[in-house]
Tab-separated table of C-alpha atoms in Angstrom:
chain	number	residue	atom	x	y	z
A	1	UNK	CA	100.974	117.799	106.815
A	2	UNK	CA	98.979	117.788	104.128
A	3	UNK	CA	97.157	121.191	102.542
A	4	UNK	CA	93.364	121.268	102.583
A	5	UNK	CA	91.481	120.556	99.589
A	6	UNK	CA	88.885	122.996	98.887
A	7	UNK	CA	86.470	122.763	95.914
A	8	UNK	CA	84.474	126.596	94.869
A	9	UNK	CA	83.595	126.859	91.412
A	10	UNK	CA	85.812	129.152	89.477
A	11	UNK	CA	82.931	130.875	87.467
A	12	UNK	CA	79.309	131.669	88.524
A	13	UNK	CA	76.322	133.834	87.598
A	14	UNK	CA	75.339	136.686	90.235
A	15	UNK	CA	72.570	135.367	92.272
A	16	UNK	CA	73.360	131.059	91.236
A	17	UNK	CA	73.558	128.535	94.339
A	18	UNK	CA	77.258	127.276	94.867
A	19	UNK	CA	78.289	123.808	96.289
A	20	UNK	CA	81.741	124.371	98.761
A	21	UNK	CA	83.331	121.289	99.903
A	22	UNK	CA	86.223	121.525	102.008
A	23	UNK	CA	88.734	118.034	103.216
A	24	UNK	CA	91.500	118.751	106.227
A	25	UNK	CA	93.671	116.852	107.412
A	26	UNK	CA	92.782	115.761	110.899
A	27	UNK	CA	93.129	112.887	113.362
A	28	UNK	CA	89.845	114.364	115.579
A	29	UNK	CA	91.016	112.523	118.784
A	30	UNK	CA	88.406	111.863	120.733
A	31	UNK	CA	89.773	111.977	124.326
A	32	UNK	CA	87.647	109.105	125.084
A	33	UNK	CA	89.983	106.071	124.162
A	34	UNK	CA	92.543	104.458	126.100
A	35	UNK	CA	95.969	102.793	125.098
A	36	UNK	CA	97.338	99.352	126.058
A	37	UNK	CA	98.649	100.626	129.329
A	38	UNK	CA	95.149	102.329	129.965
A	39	UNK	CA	96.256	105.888	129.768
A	40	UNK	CA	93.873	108.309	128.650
A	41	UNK	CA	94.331	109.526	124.756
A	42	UNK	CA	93.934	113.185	125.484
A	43	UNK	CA	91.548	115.508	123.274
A	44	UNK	CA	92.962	116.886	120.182
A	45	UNK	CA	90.172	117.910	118.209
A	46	UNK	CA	88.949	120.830	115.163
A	47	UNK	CA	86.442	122.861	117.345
A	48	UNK	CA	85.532	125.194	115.081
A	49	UNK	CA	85.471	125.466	111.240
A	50	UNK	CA	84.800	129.381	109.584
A	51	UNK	CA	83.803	130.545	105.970
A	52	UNK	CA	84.613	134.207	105.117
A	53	UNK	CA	83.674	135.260	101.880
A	54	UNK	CA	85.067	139.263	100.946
A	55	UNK	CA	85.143	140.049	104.913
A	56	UNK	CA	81.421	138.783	105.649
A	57	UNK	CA	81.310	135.142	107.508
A	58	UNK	CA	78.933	133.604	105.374
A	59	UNK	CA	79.073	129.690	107.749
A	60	UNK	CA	80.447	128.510	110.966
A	61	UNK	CA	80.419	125.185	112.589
A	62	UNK	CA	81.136	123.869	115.783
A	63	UNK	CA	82.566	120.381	115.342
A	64	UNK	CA	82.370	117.899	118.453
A	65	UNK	CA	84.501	114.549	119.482
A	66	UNK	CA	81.904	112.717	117.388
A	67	UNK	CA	83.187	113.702	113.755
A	68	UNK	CA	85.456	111.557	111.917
A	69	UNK	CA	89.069	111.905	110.953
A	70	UNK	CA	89.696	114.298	108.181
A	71	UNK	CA	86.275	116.153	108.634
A	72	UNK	CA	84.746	116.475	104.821
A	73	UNK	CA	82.707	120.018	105.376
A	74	UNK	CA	80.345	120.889	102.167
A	75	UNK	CA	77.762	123.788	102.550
A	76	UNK	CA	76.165	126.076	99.802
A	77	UNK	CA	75.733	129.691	99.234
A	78	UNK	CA	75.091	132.399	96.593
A	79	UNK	CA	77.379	133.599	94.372
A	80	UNK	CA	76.944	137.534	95.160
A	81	UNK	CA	80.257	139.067	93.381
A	82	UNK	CA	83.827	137.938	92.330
A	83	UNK	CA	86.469	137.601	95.064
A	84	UNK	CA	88.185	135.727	97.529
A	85	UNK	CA	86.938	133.098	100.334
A	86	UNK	CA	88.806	132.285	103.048
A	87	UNK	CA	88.652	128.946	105.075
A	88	UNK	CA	89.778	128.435	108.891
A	89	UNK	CA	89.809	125.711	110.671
A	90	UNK	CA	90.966	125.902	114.632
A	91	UNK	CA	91.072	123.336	117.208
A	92	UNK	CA	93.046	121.633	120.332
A	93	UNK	CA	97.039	121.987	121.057
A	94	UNK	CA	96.828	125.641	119.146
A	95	UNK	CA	95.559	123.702	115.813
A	96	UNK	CA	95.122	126.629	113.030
A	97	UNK	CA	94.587	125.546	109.068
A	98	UNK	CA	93.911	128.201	106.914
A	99	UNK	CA	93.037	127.920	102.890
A	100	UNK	CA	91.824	130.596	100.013
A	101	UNK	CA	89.696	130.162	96.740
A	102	UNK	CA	88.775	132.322	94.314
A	103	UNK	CA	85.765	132.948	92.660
A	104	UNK	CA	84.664	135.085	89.347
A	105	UNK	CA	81.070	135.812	89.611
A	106	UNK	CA	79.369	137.748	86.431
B	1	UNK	CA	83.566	88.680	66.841
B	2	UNK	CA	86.877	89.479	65.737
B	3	UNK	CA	88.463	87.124	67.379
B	4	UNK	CA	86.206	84.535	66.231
B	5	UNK	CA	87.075	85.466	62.267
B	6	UNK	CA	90.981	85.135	63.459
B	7	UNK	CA	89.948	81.408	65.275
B	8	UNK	CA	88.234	80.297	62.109
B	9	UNK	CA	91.177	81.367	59.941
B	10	UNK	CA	92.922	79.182	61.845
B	11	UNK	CA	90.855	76.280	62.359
B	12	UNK	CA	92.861	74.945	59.247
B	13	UNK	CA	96.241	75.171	60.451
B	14	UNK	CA	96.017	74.611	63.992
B	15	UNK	CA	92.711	73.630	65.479
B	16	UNK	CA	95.113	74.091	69.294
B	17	UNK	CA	94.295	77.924	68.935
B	18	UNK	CA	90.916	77.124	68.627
B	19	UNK	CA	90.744	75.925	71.925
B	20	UNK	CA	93.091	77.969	73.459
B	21	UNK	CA	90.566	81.015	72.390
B	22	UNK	CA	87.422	79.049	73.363
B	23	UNK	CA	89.226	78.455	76.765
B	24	UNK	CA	89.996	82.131	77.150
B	25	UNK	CA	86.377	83.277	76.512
B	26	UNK	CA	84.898	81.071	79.075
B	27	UNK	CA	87.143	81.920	81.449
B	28	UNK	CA	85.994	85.617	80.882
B	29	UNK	CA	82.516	84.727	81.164
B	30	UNK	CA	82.697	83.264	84.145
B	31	UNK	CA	85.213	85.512	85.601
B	32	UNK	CA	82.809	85.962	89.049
B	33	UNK	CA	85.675	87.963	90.927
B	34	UNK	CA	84.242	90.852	92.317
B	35	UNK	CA	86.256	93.680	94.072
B	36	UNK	CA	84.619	94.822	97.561
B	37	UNK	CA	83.590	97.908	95.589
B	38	UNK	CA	80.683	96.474	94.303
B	39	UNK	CA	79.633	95.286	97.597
B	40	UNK	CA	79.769	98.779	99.301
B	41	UNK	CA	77.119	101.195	99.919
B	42	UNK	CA	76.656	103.713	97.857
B	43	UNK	CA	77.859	106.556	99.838
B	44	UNK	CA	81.185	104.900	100.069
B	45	UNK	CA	81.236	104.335	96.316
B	46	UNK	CA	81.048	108.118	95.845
B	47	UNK	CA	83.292	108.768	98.511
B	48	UNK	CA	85.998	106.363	96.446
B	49	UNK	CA	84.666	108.098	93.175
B	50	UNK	CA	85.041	111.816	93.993
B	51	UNK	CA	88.396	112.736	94.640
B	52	UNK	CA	87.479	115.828	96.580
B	53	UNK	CA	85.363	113.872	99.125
B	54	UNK	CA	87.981	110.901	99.173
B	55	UNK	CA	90.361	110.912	102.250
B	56	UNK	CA	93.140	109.471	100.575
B	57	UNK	CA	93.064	112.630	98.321
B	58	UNK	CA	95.313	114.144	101.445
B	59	UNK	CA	98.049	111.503	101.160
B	60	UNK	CA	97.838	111.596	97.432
B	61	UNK	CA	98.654	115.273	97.525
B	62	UNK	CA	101.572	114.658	100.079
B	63	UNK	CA	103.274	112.163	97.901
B	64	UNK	CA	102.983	114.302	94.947
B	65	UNK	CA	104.532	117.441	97.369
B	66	UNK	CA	107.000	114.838	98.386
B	67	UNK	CA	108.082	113.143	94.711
B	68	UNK	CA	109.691	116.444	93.496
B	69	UNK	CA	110.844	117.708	96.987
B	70	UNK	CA	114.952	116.967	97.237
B	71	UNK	CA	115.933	115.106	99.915
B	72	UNK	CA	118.880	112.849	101.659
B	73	UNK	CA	122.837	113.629	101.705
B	74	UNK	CA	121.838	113.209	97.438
B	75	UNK	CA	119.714	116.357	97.462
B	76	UNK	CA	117.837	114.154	94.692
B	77	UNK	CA	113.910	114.174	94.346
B	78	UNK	CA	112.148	111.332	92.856
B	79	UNK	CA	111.702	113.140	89.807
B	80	UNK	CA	115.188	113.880	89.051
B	81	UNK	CA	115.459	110.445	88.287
B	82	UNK	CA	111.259	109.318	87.194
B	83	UNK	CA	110.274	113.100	85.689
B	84	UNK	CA	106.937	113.659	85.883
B	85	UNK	CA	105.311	110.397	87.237
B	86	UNK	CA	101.734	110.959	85.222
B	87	UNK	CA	103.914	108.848	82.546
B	88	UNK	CA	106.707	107.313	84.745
B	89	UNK	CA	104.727	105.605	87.084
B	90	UNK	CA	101.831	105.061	85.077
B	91	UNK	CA	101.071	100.852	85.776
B	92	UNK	CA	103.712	100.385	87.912
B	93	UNK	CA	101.943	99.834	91.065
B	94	UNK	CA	99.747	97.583	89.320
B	95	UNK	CA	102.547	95.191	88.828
B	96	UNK	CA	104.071	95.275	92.034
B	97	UNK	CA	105.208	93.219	94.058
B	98	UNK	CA	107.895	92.766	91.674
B	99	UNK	CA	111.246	90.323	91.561
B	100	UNK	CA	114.117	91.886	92.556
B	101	UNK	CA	116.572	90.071	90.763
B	102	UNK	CA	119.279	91.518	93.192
B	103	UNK	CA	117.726	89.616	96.353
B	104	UNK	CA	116.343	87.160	94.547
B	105	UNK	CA	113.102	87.356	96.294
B	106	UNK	CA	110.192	89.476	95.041
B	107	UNK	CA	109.650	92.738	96.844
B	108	UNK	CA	106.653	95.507	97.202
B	109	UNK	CA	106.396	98.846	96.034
B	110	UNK	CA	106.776	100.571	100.071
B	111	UNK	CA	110.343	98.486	100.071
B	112	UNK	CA	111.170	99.647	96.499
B	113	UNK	CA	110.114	103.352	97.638
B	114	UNK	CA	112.479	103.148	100.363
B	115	UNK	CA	115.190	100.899	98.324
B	116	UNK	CA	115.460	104.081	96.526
B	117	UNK	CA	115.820	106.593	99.142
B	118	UNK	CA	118.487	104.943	100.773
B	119	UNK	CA	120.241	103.955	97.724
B	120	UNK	CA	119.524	107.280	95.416
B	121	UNK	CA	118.888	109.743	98.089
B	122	UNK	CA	120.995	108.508	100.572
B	123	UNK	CA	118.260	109.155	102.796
B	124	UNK	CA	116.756	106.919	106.399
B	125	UNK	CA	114.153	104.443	105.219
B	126	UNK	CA	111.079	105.786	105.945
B	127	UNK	CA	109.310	104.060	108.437
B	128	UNK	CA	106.652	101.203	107.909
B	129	UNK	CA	102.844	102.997	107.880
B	130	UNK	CA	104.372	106.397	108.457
B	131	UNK	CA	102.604	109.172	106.808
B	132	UNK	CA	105.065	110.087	104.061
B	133	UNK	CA	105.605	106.361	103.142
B	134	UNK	CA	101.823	105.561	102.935
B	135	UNK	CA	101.793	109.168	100.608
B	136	UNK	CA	104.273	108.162	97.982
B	137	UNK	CA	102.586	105.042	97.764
B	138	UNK	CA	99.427	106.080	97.627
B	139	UNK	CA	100.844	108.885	94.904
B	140	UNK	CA	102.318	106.094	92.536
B	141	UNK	CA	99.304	104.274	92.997
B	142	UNK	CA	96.772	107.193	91.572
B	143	UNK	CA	98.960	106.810	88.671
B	144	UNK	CA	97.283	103.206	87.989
B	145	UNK	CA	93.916	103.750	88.814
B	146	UNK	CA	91.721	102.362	86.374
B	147	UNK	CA	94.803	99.698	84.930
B	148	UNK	CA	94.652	96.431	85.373
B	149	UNK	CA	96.240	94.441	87.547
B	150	UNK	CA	99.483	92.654	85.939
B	151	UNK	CA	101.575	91.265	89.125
B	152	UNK	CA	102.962	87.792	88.587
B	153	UNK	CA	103.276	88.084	84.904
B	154	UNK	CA	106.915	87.204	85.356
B	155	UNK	CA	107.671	83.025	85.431
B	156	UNK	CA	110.467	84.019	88.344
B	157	UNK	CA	107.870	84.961	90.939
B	158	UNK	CA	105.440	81.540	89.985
B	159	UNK	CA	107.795	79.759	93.263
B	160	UNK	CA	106.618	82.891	95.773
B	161	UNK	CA	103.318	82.942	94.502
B	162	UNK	CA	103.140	79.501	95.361
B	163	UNK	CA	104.801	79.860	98.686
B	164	UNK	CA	101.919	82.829	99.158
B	165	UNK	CA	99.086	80.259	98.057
B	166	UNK	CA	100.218	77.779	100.671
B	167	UNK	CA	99.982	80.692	103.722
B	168	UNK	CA	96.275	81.814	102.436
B	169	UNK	CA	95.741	78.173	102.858
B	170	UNK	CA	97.238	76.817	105.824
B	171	UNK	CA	95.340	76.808	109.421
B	172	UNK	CA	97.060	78.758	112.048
B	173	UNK	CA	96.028	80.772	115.191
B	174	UNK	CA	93.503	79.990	117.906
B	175	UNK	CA	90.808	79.819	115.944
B	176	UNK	CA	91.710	77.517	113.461
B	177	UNK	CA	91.597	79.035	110.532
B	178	UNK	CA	93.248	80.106	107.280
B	179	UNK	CA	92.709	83.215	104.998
B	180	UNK	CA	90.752	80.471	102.377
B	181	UNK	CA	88.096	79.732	104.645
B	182	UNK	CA	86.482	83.030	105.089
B	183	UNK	CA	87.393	84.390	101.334
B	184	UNK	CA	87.074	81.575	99.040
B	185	UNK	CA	84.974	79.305	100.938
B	186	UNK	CA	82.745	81.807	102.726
B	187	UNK	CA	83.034	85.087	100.873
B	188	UNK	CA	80.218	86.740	100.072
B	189	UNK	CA	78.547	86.053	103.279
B	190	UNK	CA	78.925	87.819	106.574
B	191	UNK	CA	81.073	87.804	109.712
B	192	UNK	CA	78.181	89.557	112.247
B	193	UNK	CA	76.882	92.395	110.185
B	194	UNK	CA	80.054	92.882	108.014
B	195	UNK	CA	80.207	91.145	104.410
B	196	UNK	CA	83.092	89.046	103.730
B	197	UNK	CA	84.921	89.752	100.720
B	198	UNK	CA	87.008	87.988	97.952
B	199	UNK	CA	89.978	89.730	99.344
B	200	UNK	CA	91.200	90.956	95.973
B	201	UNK	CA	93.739	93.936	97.264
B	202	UNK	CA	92.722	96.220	94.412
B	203	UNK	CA	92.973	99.408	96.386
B	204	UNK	CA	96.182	99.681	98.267
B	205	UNK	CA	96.771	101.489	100.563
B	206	UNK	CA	93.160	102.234	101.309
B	207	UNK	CA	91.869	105.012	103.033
B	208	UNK	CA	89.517	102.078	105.634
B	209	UNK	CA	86.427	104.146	107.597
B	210	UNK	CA	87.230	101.847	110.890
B	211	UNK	CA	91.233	103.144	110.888
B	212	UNK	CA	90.233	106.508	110.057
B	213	UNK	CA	93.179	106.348	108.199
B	214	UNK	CA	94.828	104.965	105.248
B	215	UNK	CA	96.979	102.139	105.852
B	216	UNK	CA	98.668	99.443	103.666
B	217	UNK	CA	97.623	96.261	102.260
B	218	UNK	CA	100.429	94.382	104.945
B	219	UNK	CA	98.708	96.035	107.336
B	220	UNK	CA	95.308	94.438	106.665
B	221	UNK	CA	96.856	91.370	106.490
B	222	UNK	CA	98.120	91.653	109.777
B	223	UNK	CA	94.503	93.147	110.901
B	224	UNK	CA	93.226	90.008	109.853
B	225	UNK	CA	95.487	87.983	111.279
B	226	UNK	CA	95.391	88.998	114.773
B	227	UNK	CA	91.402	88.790	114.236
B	228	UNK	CA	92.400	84.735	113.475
B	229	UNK	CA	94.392	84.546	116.777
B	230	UNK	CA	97.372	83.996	114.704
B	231	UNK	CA	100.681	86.050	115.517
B	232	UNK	CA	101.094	88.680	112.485
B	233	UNK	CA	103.687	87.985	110.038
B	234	UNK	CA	105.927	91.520	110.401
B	235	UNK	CA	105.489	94.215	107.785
B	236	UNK	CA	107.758	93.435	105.243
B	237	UNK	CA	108.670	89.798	105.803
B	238	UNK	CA	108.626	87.022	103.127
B	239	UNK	CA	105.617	85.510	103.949
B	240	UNK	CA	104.089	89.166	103.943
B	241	UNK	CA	105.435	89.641	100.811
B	242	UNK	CA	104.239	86.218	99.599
B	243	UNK	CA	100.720	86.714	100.584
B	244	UNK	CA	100.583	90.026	98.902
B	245	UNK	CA	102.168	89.077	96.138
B	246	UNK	CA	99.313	85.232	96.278
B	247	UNK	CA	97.018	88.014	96.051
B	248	UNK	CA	97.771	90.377	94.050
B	249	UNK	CA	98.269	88.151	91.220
B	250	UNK	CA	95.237	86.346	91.809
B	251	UNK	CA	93.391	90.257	90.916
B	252	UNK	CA	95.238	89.849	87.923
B	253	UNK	CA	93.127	91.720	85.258
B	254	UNK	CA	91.125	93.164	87.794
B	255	UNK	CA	91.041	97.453	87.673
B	256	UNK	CA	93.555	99.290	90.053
B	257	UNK	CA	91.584	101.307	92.006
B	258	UNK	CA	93.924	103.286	94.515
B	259	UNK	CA	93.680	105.017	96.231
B	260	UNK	CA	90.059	103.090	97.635
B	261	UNK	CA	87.988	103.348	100.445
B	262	UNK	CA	86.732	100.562	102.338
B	263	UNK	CA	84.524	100.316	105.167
């Protein structure tokens, strides 16, 4: 399965505005559709997507049945000092995805 | 204008050039071709564009994960044999499918992929549409993008391509229709709200917003097919091949642009 791809700028001034985007790798099953036989395609979903950045949570989201395949998540924040971000993604059937960035803020 | 200095040194010796040349530049003037890209919205566009927001970006980094990752009874990679495929596979998808001199039938670049695992690596054929087949495709692909499209360059394949033309042509399925009708005779209008294109597979596979997915250009074909009422040609079979092969080289000169995204 394939790694997420996370974008954070590697340098930044203290204090600038930083684009994240983040792409996992996701079939977000909606546990509404049927197959052939009419058997119920159960759930398996990303419920919940966290953004940690040095040990303070900086976004969260709750994703639902209605977001695509391979949810494409891209938020901003400030660059407030150099260190590490960490990305989790959890969801259905014990679904855990977890990915790192640095950042050098001066 | 160079080229006109070179046809008018010519003139004198063989006024044939001349018109080959002249021939050549109308033809590029009124190339009117267009790939679906310039029909899509512009979100798509920079969802194609920007490899971070592009879906197919996940396959693309499988296949490269998978290209130097041993496998089979060989315990060979693909670049034990190709290196680094930045210059290895640079253009080759863009000239696939290919004759394989061999079976003396042309084949595509998923069969080649697996022709070499089972041959080199000693390895089971990966399956048709599975995950790590559409990767490595989609992997020698990116190597491409931006090249044009070559396929059919070579006189063996002018019977297949043929045999491909006649398919795109022919009638079949409940409704009555052949691939022609909608994209050369119809494209550029619309089937209910969605535009019909000139079917040029520039993109393969494509990462398509209705699959959610990336899937193969055989697999389109076969989408479209069962959309005609027709019974798909399988994945992999000669007139499969054909058609791909009918329209690949009918992109010829057209930019590779895989791994796309379609609507």
């Amino acid at each position: 399965m394939a790694r997420p791809i996370i974008n954070v700028p590697a340098k930044a001034r203290r204090g600038q505005v930083i684009e994240i985007k983040t792409l996992v790798s996701h079939v977000m099953e909606t546990g509404y559709r049927h197959t052939e036989t009419g058997e119920r395609v159960p759930r398996d979903i990303i419920t919940e997507f966290v953004c940690v950045y040095n040990d303070e949570e900086i976004f969260r989201a709750t994703l639902s049945p209605a977001v695509a395949a391979n949810p494409f998540i891209t938020f901003h924040t400030l660059a407030t000092e150099s260190g590490k971000l960490t990305f989790r993604w959890t969801g259905d059937n014990g679904f855990s995805e977890t990915g790192t960035a640095t950042i050098e803020v001066e | 204008m160079r080229s006109i200095d070179i046809v008018l040194r010519c003139v004198s010796t063989s006024g044939f050039v001349l018109m080959l040349v002249l021939l050549d530049s109308l033809s590029a003037t009124t190339d009117t071709r267009r790939s679906t890209y310039d029909d899509m919205s512009r979100d798509i566009r920079a969802m194609q564009d920007d490899d971070m927001a592009n879906p197919a970006s996940l396959w693309v980094n499988d296949g490269a994960a998978l290209w130097s990752q041993p496998a089979g009874a060989a315990q060979m990679s693909c670049a034990d044999c190709h290196g680094d495929a930045a210059t290895s596979m640079k253009g080759v998808a863009a000239r696939y499918p290919v004759f394989d001199a061999a079976r003396g039938k042309p084949v595509g670049l998923e069969a080649r992929i697996n022709h070499c695992r089972k041959t080199r690596q000693q390895a089971p054929a990966f399956a048709p549409e599975s995950r790590d087949l559409l990767a490595l495709t989609a992997f020698v692909g990116r190597q491409s993008r931006g090249l044009p499209i070559t396929t059919g360059d070579d006189p063996r394949l002018a019977p297949f391509v043929e045999a491909g033309r006649m398919i795109f042509e022919r009638r079949q399925g409940q409704l009555n229709l052949s691939c022609a009708i909608c994209h050369d005779h119809n494209a550029g209008k619309r089937l209910a709200s969605a535009l019909i294109p000139q079917a040029h597979p520039t993109g393969y596979p494509i990462y398509r917003l209705e699959w959610q997915s990336l899937g193969s250009l055989a697999r389109r074909l076969r989408n479209c097919m069962a959309g005609m009422r027709a019974a798909p040609y399988a994945t992999g079979s000669d007139e499969i091949v054909a058609l791909e092969l009918f329209l690949m080289a009918r992109a010829r000169g057209m930019a590779t642009e895989t791994p796309a995204v379609r609507p």
